[in-house]
CSV table of C-alpha atoms in Angstrom, one decimal:
chain,number,residue,atom,x,y,z
A,200,MET,CA,-66.1,-16.5,70.6
A,201,ASN,CA,-65.2,-15.0,74.1
A,202,LYS,CA,-64.5,-11.4,74.8
A,203,ASN,CA,-60.7,-12.0,75.0
A,204,SER,CA,-60.7,-13.4,71.5
A,205,ILE,CA,-62.7,-10.5,70.1
A,206,ASP,CA,-60.4,-8.0,71.7
A,207,GLU,CA,-57.4,-9.8,70.3
A,208,ASN,CA,-58.8,-9.9,66.8
A,209,LYS,CA,-59.7,-6.3,66.9
A,210,ALA,CA,-56.1,-5.4,68.1
A,211,ILE,CA,-54.7,-7.3,65.1
A,212,GLN,CA,-57.1,-5.6,62.7
A,213,ASP,CA,-56.2,-2.2,64.1
A,214,GLY,CA,-52.5,-3.0,63.7
A,215,LEU,CA,-53.0,-4.0,60.1
A,216,GLU,CA,-55.0,-0.8,59.3
A,217,ARG,CA,-52.2,1.3,60.9
A,218,PHE,CA,-49.6,-0.6,58.8
A,219,LEU,CA,-51.6,0.0,55.6
A,220,GLU,CA,-52.2,3.6,56.5
A,221,GLU,CA,-48.4,4.1,56.9
A,222,GLU,CA,-47.3,2.1,54.0
A,223,LEU,CA,-50.0,2.6,51.4
A,224,GLY,CA,-51.2,6.1,52.1
A,225,GLY,CA,-54.4,5.4,54.0
A,226,GLY,CA,-55.2,1.9,53.0
A,227,THR,CA,-58.2,2.9,50.9
A,228,GLN,CA,-57.2,0.7,48.1
A,229,SER,CA,-55.3,-2.5,48.1
A,230,SER,CA,-52.1,-2.8,46.2
A,231,GLN,CA,-49.5,-5.5,45.8
A,232,PRO,CA,-46.0,-4.3,46.2
A,233,GLN,CA,-43.9,-4.9,43.1
A,234,MET,CA,-40.5,-6.5,43.1
A,235,VAL,CA,-37.5,-4.3,43.0
A,236,ILE,CA,-35.0,-5.6,40.4
A,237,LYS,CA,-31.4,-4.9,41.3
A,238,PRO,CA,-29.3,-3.8,38.3
A,239,GLN,CA,-26.6,-6.1,37.2
A,240,TYR,CA,-23.0,-4.7,37.4
A,241,LYS,CA,-19.4,-5.7,37.7
A,242,PRO,CA,-17.9,-4.6,41.0
A,243,GLN,CA,-14.5,-4.2,39.5
A,244,GLU,CA,-15.6,-1.6,36.9
A,245,THR,CA,-16.6,2.0,37.6
A,246,TRP,CA,-19.6,3.8,36.0
A,247,ASP,CA,-17.4,5.5,33.3
A,248,GLU,CA,-15.6,2.3,32.4
A,249,VAL,CA,-18.8,0.3,31.8
A,250,TYR,CA,-21.0,3.0,30.2
A,251,GLU,CA,-21.0,5.9,27.9
A,252,GLU,CA,-23.6,8.6,27.6
A,253,GLU,CA,-26.6,8.4,25.2
A,254,ASP,CA,-29.5,10.9,25.0
A,255,PHE,CA,-33.1,9.9,25.9
A,256,GLU,CA,-36.3,11.7,27.0
A,257,GLU,CA,-35.7,13.4,30.4
A,258,GLU,CA,-37.7,12.1,33.5
A,259,THR,CA,-37.4,13.0,37.1
A,260,PHE,CA,-35.8,10.9,39.8
A,261,GLU,CA,-39.2,10.3,41.5
A,262,ASP,CA,-40.7,9.2,38.2
A,263,GLU,CA,-38.0,6.6,37.8
A,264,VAL,CA,-38.4,5.4,41.3
A,265,TYR,CA,-42.1,5.1,41.0
A,266,ARG,CA,-41.9,3.4,37.6
A,267,GLY,CA,-39.4,0.9,39.0
A,268,MET,CA,-41.1,0.2,42.4
A,269,GLY,CA,-44.8,0.8,41.8
A,270,ARG,CA,-46.5,4.2,42.1
A,271,ASN,CA,-49.4,4.3,44.7
A,272,SER,CA,-48.6,7.6,46.4
A,273,ARG,CA,-46.0,10.4,46.5
A,274,LYS,CA,-46.5,10.7,50.2
A,275,HIS,CA,-43.8,8.2,51.1
A,276,SER,CA,-41.3,9.0,48.2
A,277,LYS,CA,-38.6,9.9,50.7
A,278,SER,CA,-38.8,6.5,52.3
A,279,ARG,CA,-38.9,4.8,48.9
A,280,LYS,CA,-35.9,6.9,47.8
A,281,GLU,CA,-34.0,5.6,50.9
A,282,SER,CA,-35.0,2.0,49.9
A,283,TYR,CA,-33.8,2.6,46.4
A,284,ASN,CA,-30.4,3.9,47.7
A,285,LYS,CA,-30.0,0.8,49.8
A,286,ALA,CA,-30.9,-1.4,46.8
A,287,VAL,CA,-28.6,0.2,44.3
A,288,PRO,CA,-24.8,0.3,45.0
A,289,ASP,CA,-22.9,3.5,44.7
A,290,LYS,CA,-20.7,2.2,41.9
A,291,VAL,CA,-23.5,1.9,39.4
A,292,ARG,CA,-25.8,4.7,40.7
A,293,ARG,CA,-26.3,7.5,38.3
A,294,PRO,CA,-23.8,10.3,39.1
A,295,LYS,CA,-25.0,13.8,39.9
A,296,GLY,CA,-25.6,16.1,37.0
A,297,THR,CA,-26.6,13.4,34.5
A,298,ARG,CA,-30.3,13.8,34.6
A,299,GLY,CA,-31.8,13.2,31.2
A,300,LYS,CA,-28.8,10.9,30.2
A,301,ARG,CA,-28.3,7.2,30.4
A,302,LYS,CA,-25.3,5.1,30.0
A,303,VAL,CA,-24.8,2.3,27.4
A,304,LYS,CA,-22.1,-0.3,27.1
A,305,LYS,CA,-19.0,0.8,25.2
A,306,ASN,CA,-17.9,-1.1,22.1
A,307,LYS,CA,-14.2,-0.8,21.3
A,308,GLN,CA,-14.2,-3.3,18.4
A,309,PRO,CA,-15.0,-0.7,15.6
A,310,GLN,CA,-12.0,1.3,16.6
A,311,LYS,CA,-9.7,-1.7,16.0
A,312,LYS,CA,-11.3,-2.4,12.7
A,313,SER,CA,-10.8,1.3,11.7
A,314,LYS,CA,-7.1,1.1,12.4
A,315,TRP,CA,-6.6,-2.0,10.3
A,316,LYS,CA,-8.7,-0.4,7.5
A,317,LYS,CA,-6.3,2.6,7.4
A,318,VAL,CA,-3.3,0.3,7.2
A,319,LEU,CA,-4.8,-1.7,4.3
A,320,ILE,CA,-5.6,1.5,2.4
A,321,VAL,CA,-2.0,2.7,2.8
A,322,LEU,CA,-0.6,-0.6,1.6
A,323,LEU,CA,-3.0,-0.6,-1.3
A,324,LEU,CA,-1.9,2.9,-2.4
A,325,ILE,CA,1.8,1.8,-2.2
A,326,VAL,CA,1.1,-1.3,-4.4
A,327,ILE,CA,-0.8,0.9,-6.9
A,328,ALA,CA,2.1,3.4,-7.0
A,329,VAL,CA,4.7,0.6,-7.6
A,330,PHE,CA,2.5,-0.9,-10.3
A,331,ILE,CA,2.2,2.4,-12.1
A,332,TRP,CA,6.0,3.1,-11.9
A,333,TRP,CA,6.8,-0.4,-13.2
A,334,TYR,CA,4.3,-0.1,-16.1
A,335,MET,CA,5.8,3.2,-17.1
A,336,THR,CA,9.3,1.7,-16.9
A,337,VAL,CA,8.4,-1.2,-19.1
A,338,GLY,CA,6.7,1.2,-21.5
A,339,LYS,CA,9.9,3.2,-21.8
A,340,VAL,CA,11.9,0.1,-22.5
A,341,TYR,CA,9.4,-1.2,-25.1
A,342,LYS,CA,9.5,2.1,-27.0
A,343,GLU,CA,13.2,1.6,-27.6
A,344,MET,CA,12.5,-1.8,-29.2
A,345,ASN,CA,11.4,-2.3,-32.8
A,346,TYR,CA,7.8,-3.8,-33.0
A,347,GLU,CA,7.0,-5.9,-36.0
A,348,LYS,CA,3.3,-6.8,-36.5
A,349,THR,CA,2.8,-10.4,-37.7
A,350,SER,CA,-0.9,-11.0,-38.0
A,351,GLY,CA,-0.7,-14.7,-38.5
A,352,LEU,CA,1.5,-15.3,-35.4
A,353,SER,CA,0.3,-12.5,-33.1
A,354,SER,CA,-3.3,-13.6,-33.3
A,355,GLU,CA,-2.3,-16.9,-31.5
A,356,PRO,CA,-2.0,-16.9,-27.7
A,357,MET,CA,1.5,-16.4,-26.3
A,358,LYS,CA,1.2,-19.2,-23.7
A,359,GLN,CA,-0.1,-22.6,-24.6
A,360,ASP,CA,-0.3,-25.7,-22.4
A,361,GLY,CA,1.3,-23.7,-19.6
A,362,VAL,CA,4.4,-22.9,-21.7
A,363,THR,CA,5.5,-19.6,-23.3
A,364,ASN,CA,7.7,-20.2,-26.3
A,365,VAL,CA,9.9,-17.3,-27.7
A,366,LEU,CA,12.3,-17.9,-30.5
A,367,LEU,CA,15.6,-16.0,-30.3
A,368,ILE,CA,17.0,-15.4,-33.7
A,369,GLY,CA,20.5,-14.2,-34.1
A,370,ASN,CA,21.3,-12.9,-37.6
A,371,ASP,CA,24.5,-11.6,-39.1
A,372,SER,CA,22.9,-8.3,-40.1
A,373,ARG,CA,24.6,-5.2,-38.9
A,374,ASP,CA,21.4,-3.1,-39.1
A,375,ASN,CA,17.9,-3.7,-37.8
A,376,GLY,CA,15.9,-5.8,-40.2
A,377,GLU,CA,15.6,-9.3,-41.7
A,378,ASP,CA,18.5,-9.2,-44.1
A,379,GLY,CA,21.4,-11.6,-43.5
A,380,ARG,CA,21.3,-15.2,-42.4
A,381,SER,CA,19.8,-16.7,-39.2
A,382,ASP,CA,23.2,-17.5,-37.6
A,383,ALA,CA,21.6,-18.8,-34.4
A,384,MET,CA,18.2,-20.1,-33.4
A,385,ILE,CA,17.4,-20.8,-29.8
A,386,LEU,CA,13.9,-21.6,-28.6
A,387,VAL,CA,13.4,-20.3,-25.1
A,388,SER,CA,10.5,-22.2,-23.4
A,389,ILE,CA,9.2,-20.9,-20.0
A,390,SER,CA,7.2,-23.5,-18.1
A,391,ASN,CA,5.3,-22.3,-15.0
A,392,GLU,CA,4.2,-25.8,-14.2
A,393,THR,CA,7.7,-27.3,-14.0
A,394,GLU,CA,9.4,-24.0,-13.1
A,395,THR,CA,12.1,-24.4,-15.7
A,396,ILE,CA,13.5,-22.4,-18.6
A,397,HIS,CA,14.5,-24.6,-21.5
A,398,MET,CA,17.0,-23.3,-24.1
A,399,THR,CA,16.8,-25.5,-27.2
A,400,SER,CA,19.3,-24.8,-30.0
A,401,LEU,CA,18.0,-25.7,-33.4
A,402,LEU,CA,20.8,-26.5,-35.8
A,403,ARG,CA,20.7,-24.4,-38.9
A,404,ASP,CA,21.9,-27.3,-41.2
A,405,MET,CA,18.9,-29.6,-40.6
A,406,TYR,CA,17.1,-30.5,-43.8
A,407,VAL,CA,13.5,-29.5,-43.4
A,408,GLU,CA,10.3,-29.0,-45.4
A,409,ILE,CA,9.7,-25.2,-45.8
A,410,PRO,CA,6.0,-24.2,-46.4
A,411,GLY,CA,5.7,-22.9,-50.0
A,412,HIS,CA,9.2,-23.9,-50.9
A,413,ASP,CA,11.3,-26.9,-51.6
A,414,GLY,CA,13.2,-28.7,-48.9
A,415,ASN,CA,16.2,-26.9,-47.6
A,416,ARG,CA,18.3,-26.1,-44.6
A,417,LEU,CA,16.4,-24.6,-41.6
A,418,ASN,CA,18.1,-21.2,-41.9
A,419,ALA,CA,16.9,-20.9,-45.5
A,420,ALA,CA,13.3,-20.5,-44.1
A,421,TYR,CA,14.5,-17.2,-42.5
A,422,ALA,CA,16.1,-16.1,-45.8
A,423,TYR,CA,12.9,-16.9,-47.7
A,424,GLY,CA,10.3,-15.3,-45.4
A,425,GLY,CA,11.9,-13.9,-42.3
A,426,PRO,CA,10.9,-14.8,-38.7
A,427,SER,CA,7.2,-15.7,-39.6
A,428,LEU,CA,8.2,-18.3,-42.1
A,429,LEU,CA,10.9,-19.7,-39.8
A,430,CYS,CA,8.4,-20.1,-36.9
A,431,GLU,CA,5.9,-21.8,-39.3
A,432,THR,CA,8.6,-24.2,-40.5
A,433,ILE,CA,9.5,-25.2,-37.0
A,434,GLU,CA,5.9,-25.9,-36.2
A,435,GLN,CA,5.4,-28.0,-39.3
A,436,ASN,CA,8.5,-30.1,-38.9
A,437,PHE,CA,8.7,-30.5,-35.0
A,438,GLY,CA,5.1,-30.1,-34.0
A,439,ILE,CA,5.7,-27.3,-31.6
A,440,GLU,CA,3.9,-23.9,-31.8
A,441,VAL,CA,6.1,-20.9,-31.8
A,442,ASN,CA,4.2,-17.6,-32.2
A,443,ARG,CA,6.6,-15.1,-30.6
A,444,TYR,CA,10.2,-14.2,-31.5
A,445,VAL,CA,12.9,-11.7,-30.8
A,446,LEU,CA,15.4,-10.9,-33.5
A,447,VAL,CA,18.9,-10.0,-32.3
A,448,ASN,CA,21.7,-8.7,-34.5
A,449,PHE,CA,25.4,-8.7,-33.9
A,450,GLN,CA,25.5,-5.3,-32.3
A,451,ALA,CA,22.8,-6.2,-29.8
A,452,PHE,CA,24.5,-9.3,-28.8
A,453,ALA,CA,27.8,-7.5,-28.0
A,454,SER,CA,26.0,-4.6,-26.3
A,455,LEU,CA,24.1,-7.0,-24.1
A,456,VAL,CA,27.3,-8.6,-22.8
A,457,ASP,CA,28.9,-5.2,-22.2
A,458,ALA,CA,25.8,-3.9,-20.4
A,459,VAL,CA,26.0,-6.7,-17.8
A,460,GLY,CA,29.7,-6.0,-17.3
A,461,GLY,CA,31.1,-8.8,-19.3
A,462,ILE,CA,31.0,-12.6,-18.5
A,463,ASP,CA,33.5,-15.1,-17.2
A,464,LEU,CA,33.8,-18.4,-19.1
A,465,GLU,CA,36.1,-21.4,-19.2
A,466,VAL,CA,37.9,-21.0,-22.5
A,467,THR,CA,40.5,-23.4,-24.1
A,468,ASN,CA,43.7,-22.0,-25.7
A,469,GLU,CA,42.4,-23.2,-29.1
A,470,GLU,CA,39.2,-21.2,-28.6
A,471,VAL,CA,41.3,-18.1,-27.7
A,472,GLN,CA,42.9,-18.4,-31.1
A,473,TRP,CA,39.5,-18.5,-32.9
A,474,ILE,CA,38.2,-15.6,-30.8
A,475,ASN,CA,41.0,-13.4,-32.2
A,476,ALA,CA,40.3,-14.7,-35.7
A,477,TYR,CA,36.6,-13.8,-35.5
A,478,LEU,CA,37.5,-10.4,-34.0
A,479,ASN,CA,39.3,-9.5,-37.2
A,480,GLU,CA,36.0,-9.7,-39.2
A,481,TYR,CA,34.1,-7.8,-36.5
A,482,ASN,CA,36.6,-5.0,-36.1
A,483,LEU,CA,36.7,-4.6,-39.9
A,484,LEU,CA,32.9,-4.2,-40.1
A,485,GLU,CA,32.9,-1.8,-37.1
A,486,GLY,CA,35.7,0.3,-38.6
A,487,LYS,CA,38.1,-0.5,-35.7
A,488,GLU,CA,41.8,-1.4,-35.6
A,489,MET,CA,42.3,-5.0,-36.6
A,490,THR,CA,43.7,-6.0,-33.2
A,491,THR,CA,41.1,-4.3,-31.0
A,492,ASP,CA,40.1,-6.5,-28.1
A,493,TYR,CA,42.6,-9.2,-28.9
A,494,LEU,CA,43.2,-11.7,-26.2
A,495,ASP,CA,46.7,-12.9,-25.1
A,496,ALA,CA,47.3,-15.9,-27.4
A,497,SER,CA,48.8,-17.9,-24.4
A,498,LEU,CA,45.7,-17.6,-22.3
A,499,SER,CA,43.4,-20.5,-21.2
A,500,GLY,CA,41.1,-21.3,-18.4
A,501,GLU,CA,38.5,-18.9,-16.9
A,502,ILE,CA,38.7,-15.7,-18.9
A,503,HIS,CA,36.7,-12.5,-18.6
A,504,LEU,CA,35.1,-11.7,-22.0
A,505,ASN,CA,33.7,-8.3,-23.1
A,506,GLY,CA,30.9,-8.0,-25.7
A,507,PRO,CA,32.9,-8.4,-29.0
A,508,GLN,CA,35.0,-11.2,-27.5
A,509,ALA,CA,31.9,-13.1,-26.3
A,510,LEU,CA,30.4,-12.6,-29.8
A,511,ALA,CA,33.5,-14.0,-31.5
A,512,TYR,CA,33.5,-16.9,-29.0
A,513,SER,CA,29.9,-17.8,-29.8
A,514,ARG,CA,30.3,-17.6,-33.6
A,515,ASN,CA,33.1,-20.2,-33.7
A,516,ARG,CA,31.9,-23.3,-35.6
A,517,TYR,CA,35.3,-24.8,-36.3
A,518,ILE,CA,35.6,-26.5,-32.9
A,519,GLY,CA,32.9,-29.1,-32.5
A,520,THR,CA,31.1,-28.2,-35.7
A,521,ASP,CA,27.7,-26.6,-35.4
A,522,PHE,CA,27.0,-28.6,-32.2
A,523,GLY,CA,29.9,-27.0,-30.4
A,524,ARG,CA,28.9,-23.5,-31.7
A,525,THR,CA,25.4,-23.7,-30.4
A,526,GLU,CA,26.7,-25.0,-27.0
A,527,ARG,CA,28.9,-21.9,-26.8
A,528,GLN,CA,25.9,-19.7,-27.6
A,529,ARG,CA,23.9,-21.2,-24.8
A,530,LYS,CA,26.8,-20.8,-22.4
A,531,VAL,CA,27.0,-17.1,-23.2
A,532,LEU,CA,23.3,-16.6,-22.9
A,533,ASN,CA,23.1,-18.5,-19.6
A,534,ALA,CA,26.0,-16.3,-18.2
A,535,VAL,CA,24.2,-13.1,-19.3
A,536,ILE,CA,20.8,-14.2,-17.8
A,537,LYS,CA,22.5,-14.7,-14.4
A,538,LYS,CA,23.9,-11.2,-14.4
A,539,LEU,CA,20.8,-9.4,-15.7
A,540,PRO,CA,19.0,-8.6,-12.4
A,541,ILE,CA,22.1,-6.8,-10.9
A,542,ALA,CA,22.8,-5.1,-14.3
A,543,PHE,CA,19.3,-3.8,-14.5
A,544,ALA,CA,19.5,-2.3,-11.1
A,545,THR,CA,22.9,-0.7,-11.5
A,546,ASN,CA,23.2,-0.1,-15.3
A,547,ARG,CA,19.7,0.2,-16.5
A,548,ASN,CA,20.2,3.2,-18.8
A,549,GLU,CA,22.9,1.4,-20.8
A,550,LEU,CA,20.8,-1.7,-21.1
A,551,ILE,CA,17.9,0.4,-22.4
A,552,GLU,CA,19.9,2.7,-24.7
A,553,GLU,CA,22.4,0.1,-26.1
A,554,LEU,CA,20.5,-3.2,-26.2
A,555,PHE,CA,16.8,-2.6,-26.9
A,556,PRO,CA,17.2,-0.4,-30.0
A,557,ASN,CA,18.9,-3.5,-31.6
A,558,LEU,CA,16.0,-5.8,-30.9
A,559,THR,CA,13.0,-6.5,-33.2
A,560,THR,CA,10.0,-8.5,-31.9
A,561,ASN,CA,6.3,-9.2,-32.5
A,562,LEU,CA,5.7,-9.3,-28.7
A,563,THR,CA,3.1,-6.6,-27.8
A,564,GLN,CA,3.7,-4.1,-25.0
A,565,ALA,CA,1.0,-5.9,-22.9
A,566,GLU,CA,2.8,-9.2,-23.4
A,567,VAL,CA,6.2,-7.7,-22.5
A,568,PHE,CA,4.6,-6.3,-19.3
A,569,ARG,CA,3.1,-9.7,-18.3
A,570,LEU,CA,6.5,-11.3,-18.8
A,571,SER,CA,8.2,-8.5,-16.7
A,572,MET,CA,5.7,-9.1,-13.9
A,573,ASP,CA,7.0,-12.7,-13.7
A,574,ALA,CA,10.7,-11.7,-13.9
A,575,GLY,CA,11.2,-12.1,-10.1
A,576,LYS,CA,10.3,-15.8,-10.1
A,577,LEU,CA,11.7,-16.5,-13.6
A,578,PHE,CA,15.2,-15.8,-12.3
A,579,SER,CA,14.7,-18.5,-9.8
A,580,TYR,CA,13.7,-21.1,-12.4
A,581,GLU,CA,16.1,-23.9,-13.3
A,582,ILE,CA,17.8,-23.3,-16.7
A,583,LEU,CA,18.1,-26.4,-18.9
A,584,GLN,CA,19.9,-26.8,-22.2
A,585,THR,CA,19.4,-29.1,-25.1
A,586,VAL,CA,20.0,-29.3,-28.8
A,587,ILE,CA,17.9,-30.5,-31.8
A,588,PRO,CA,18.6,-32.9,-33.4
A,589,ALA,CA,19.4,-35.0,-30.4
A,590,GLU,CA,22.3,-37.4,-30.5
A,591,GLY,CA,21.5,-40.6,-32.4
A,592,THR,CA,18.6,-39.1,-34.2
A,593,TYR,CA,20.3,-37.7,-37.3
A,594,SER,CA,22.8,-38.6,-40.0
A,595,ASN,CA,25.1,-36.5,-42.3
A,596,ALA,CA,24.0,-36.3,-45.9
A,597,SER,CA,24.5,-34.4,-49.1
A,598,ILE,CA,21.3,-33.3,-50.9
A,599,ARG,CA,21.5,-31.2,-54.1
A,600,GLY,CA,25.2,-30.5,-53.3
A,601,MET,CA,24.4,-29.3,-49.8
A,602,SER,CA,25.9,-30.8,-46.7
A,603,VAL,CA,22.9,-31.2,-44.4
A,604,LEU,CA,21.6,-33.2,-41.4
A,605,GLU,CA,18.9,-35.7,-42.2
A,606,VAL,CA,16.7,-35.8,-39.1
A,607,ASP,CA,14.4,-38.4,-37.5
A,608,PHE,CA,11.6,-35.9,-36.9
A,609,GLU,CA,9.3,-38.3,-34.9
A,610,ALA,CA,12.1,-39.0,-32.4
A,611,ASN,CA,12.9,-35.3,-32.0
A,612,LYS,CA,9.2,-34.4,-31.6
A,613,ALA,CA,9.0,-36.8,-28.7
A,614,ILE,CA,12.2,-35.4,-27.2
A,615,ILE,CA,10.9,-31.8,-27.4
A,616,ARG,CA,7.5,-32.7,-25.9
A,617,LYS,CA,9.2,-34.5,-23.0
A,618,GLU,CA,11.8,-31.8,-22.4
A,619,ILE,CA,9.6,-28.7,-22.7
A,620,TYR,CA,6.1,-29.9,-21.7
A,621,GLY,CA,7.1,-32.9,-19.5
A,622,LYS,CA,4.8,-35.1,-21.6
A,623,GLU,CA,5.5,-38.5,-23.1
A,624,GLU,CA,4.4,-39.1,-26.7
A,625,LYS,CA,1.7,-41.8,-26.9
C-alpha cells in the first residue's frame, strides 16, 4: 500500500472517529441507533377530540425521549429533542402542562346505552303503574259481585283446548240467589285460536238426562241443583265441559241495558205489542205504574229500548216459540257487548253499582282479572250465534204430559264441536 492510500485511509478513520465522538458521546462504546416510531394519528382530529386524560406514573420529557430513541448519553439531549420535535407533528404532541398525564381514546357508546336504559326504566315504571291501577279497578268491581264457591267445577281449568266456556244463566228471580227458573241459558265460548266469541242458546225445553234425577227438561236441572247441576247436565248430554257460570237476574239484565245507554233494535209492530204486555208484569213486580215505559202501539222499525223494554222484548216466547225468544236474547246481548267499551269509559260507576251487585258467579278474582286483561282484543273478535238443538236435529214430543223437544244428541255434539272448537267429529 502506497503513502497516498495510507493517508487517505487515515483521513477516513479520523472522520469516522469525529462522527462517533459527536454523535455517540466519545465513541468509547459502539451502539446501534434505534428506530424512531412515529405515532399514528388522524390529521383531521385535534388532541382533545381523540384523547381524554388518564393518570399514570410521572416521568420526565428526557426520560421519554431516551426511552423511545435509545439512551446512550444525555450530552446530546438537545439535538435529540429537536429530532423528536421534527418526528412528532404538533397536532398529536403532548400539550404543555400535561406532564404525568396521558391521553386515551374516548368511548361514547356507554353514554348512548345509558340514555336508552333510562328510557326503558321510565317505560317499565309506567307499565307497572297501569297494571296496579287496573288490578285495583278489577278488584273493586269483583267485590261488588256475589262469589259462589263450587268445589266440583272451580277445581277444573277455566280454559280447555284453547276455549273458555262461561254459561250465562238468566233466571226469573227478583233477588240474588238460585230460586226461580232458568229462563235463559247462553253458552259464551271465547276461542283465542279462531278469534271468535260464540253465543250458543240452549233451549230450555230439550228433554235431557239429569245426573241423579229422571229425564226432564233442561231447565229442570237448574231447579233441582242450581248452576252446578245445570253445568254437569250440559256436559253429560252434549259432551262439552262447562266449569264457569254467571247468574243474572231480571234486575241485572235491565240495569245492564240502562248502563250502556239503551240499545237500538229492529222491532216489528207485533213485538211492540208483546213488549207492552210483558211490561205489565215487570212494573207490577217493581211496584211501578202499570203503563210505565210503554211504547207507542203504532211503532215499528228501529226503536230505542231502555232496560225494562229490552227485558220485555227478550222474554217474549209467543212469536217464533222458544227459538224466536232465544234469538231475541242474543240480539240484545250482542247490542250490549258492542256498547260496553264506551259505557265503561263514560259510565263506569253506574255499571259497577247497578249491574255487578246483581251478578253471581264462581269465577275467582284472578280469573276475572285474566279475562279483563284480554278485554281489548276480545272486543275485536267476531261474534257468532247459534242455537241448540240445530234445525233438523230434533222433534216435538210429549213425555209424561210435558211438551218437550227430543234431540239427536250425537248430531248436536258434532255441531257444537265444529262451531266452538273448529273440529270435525271423527
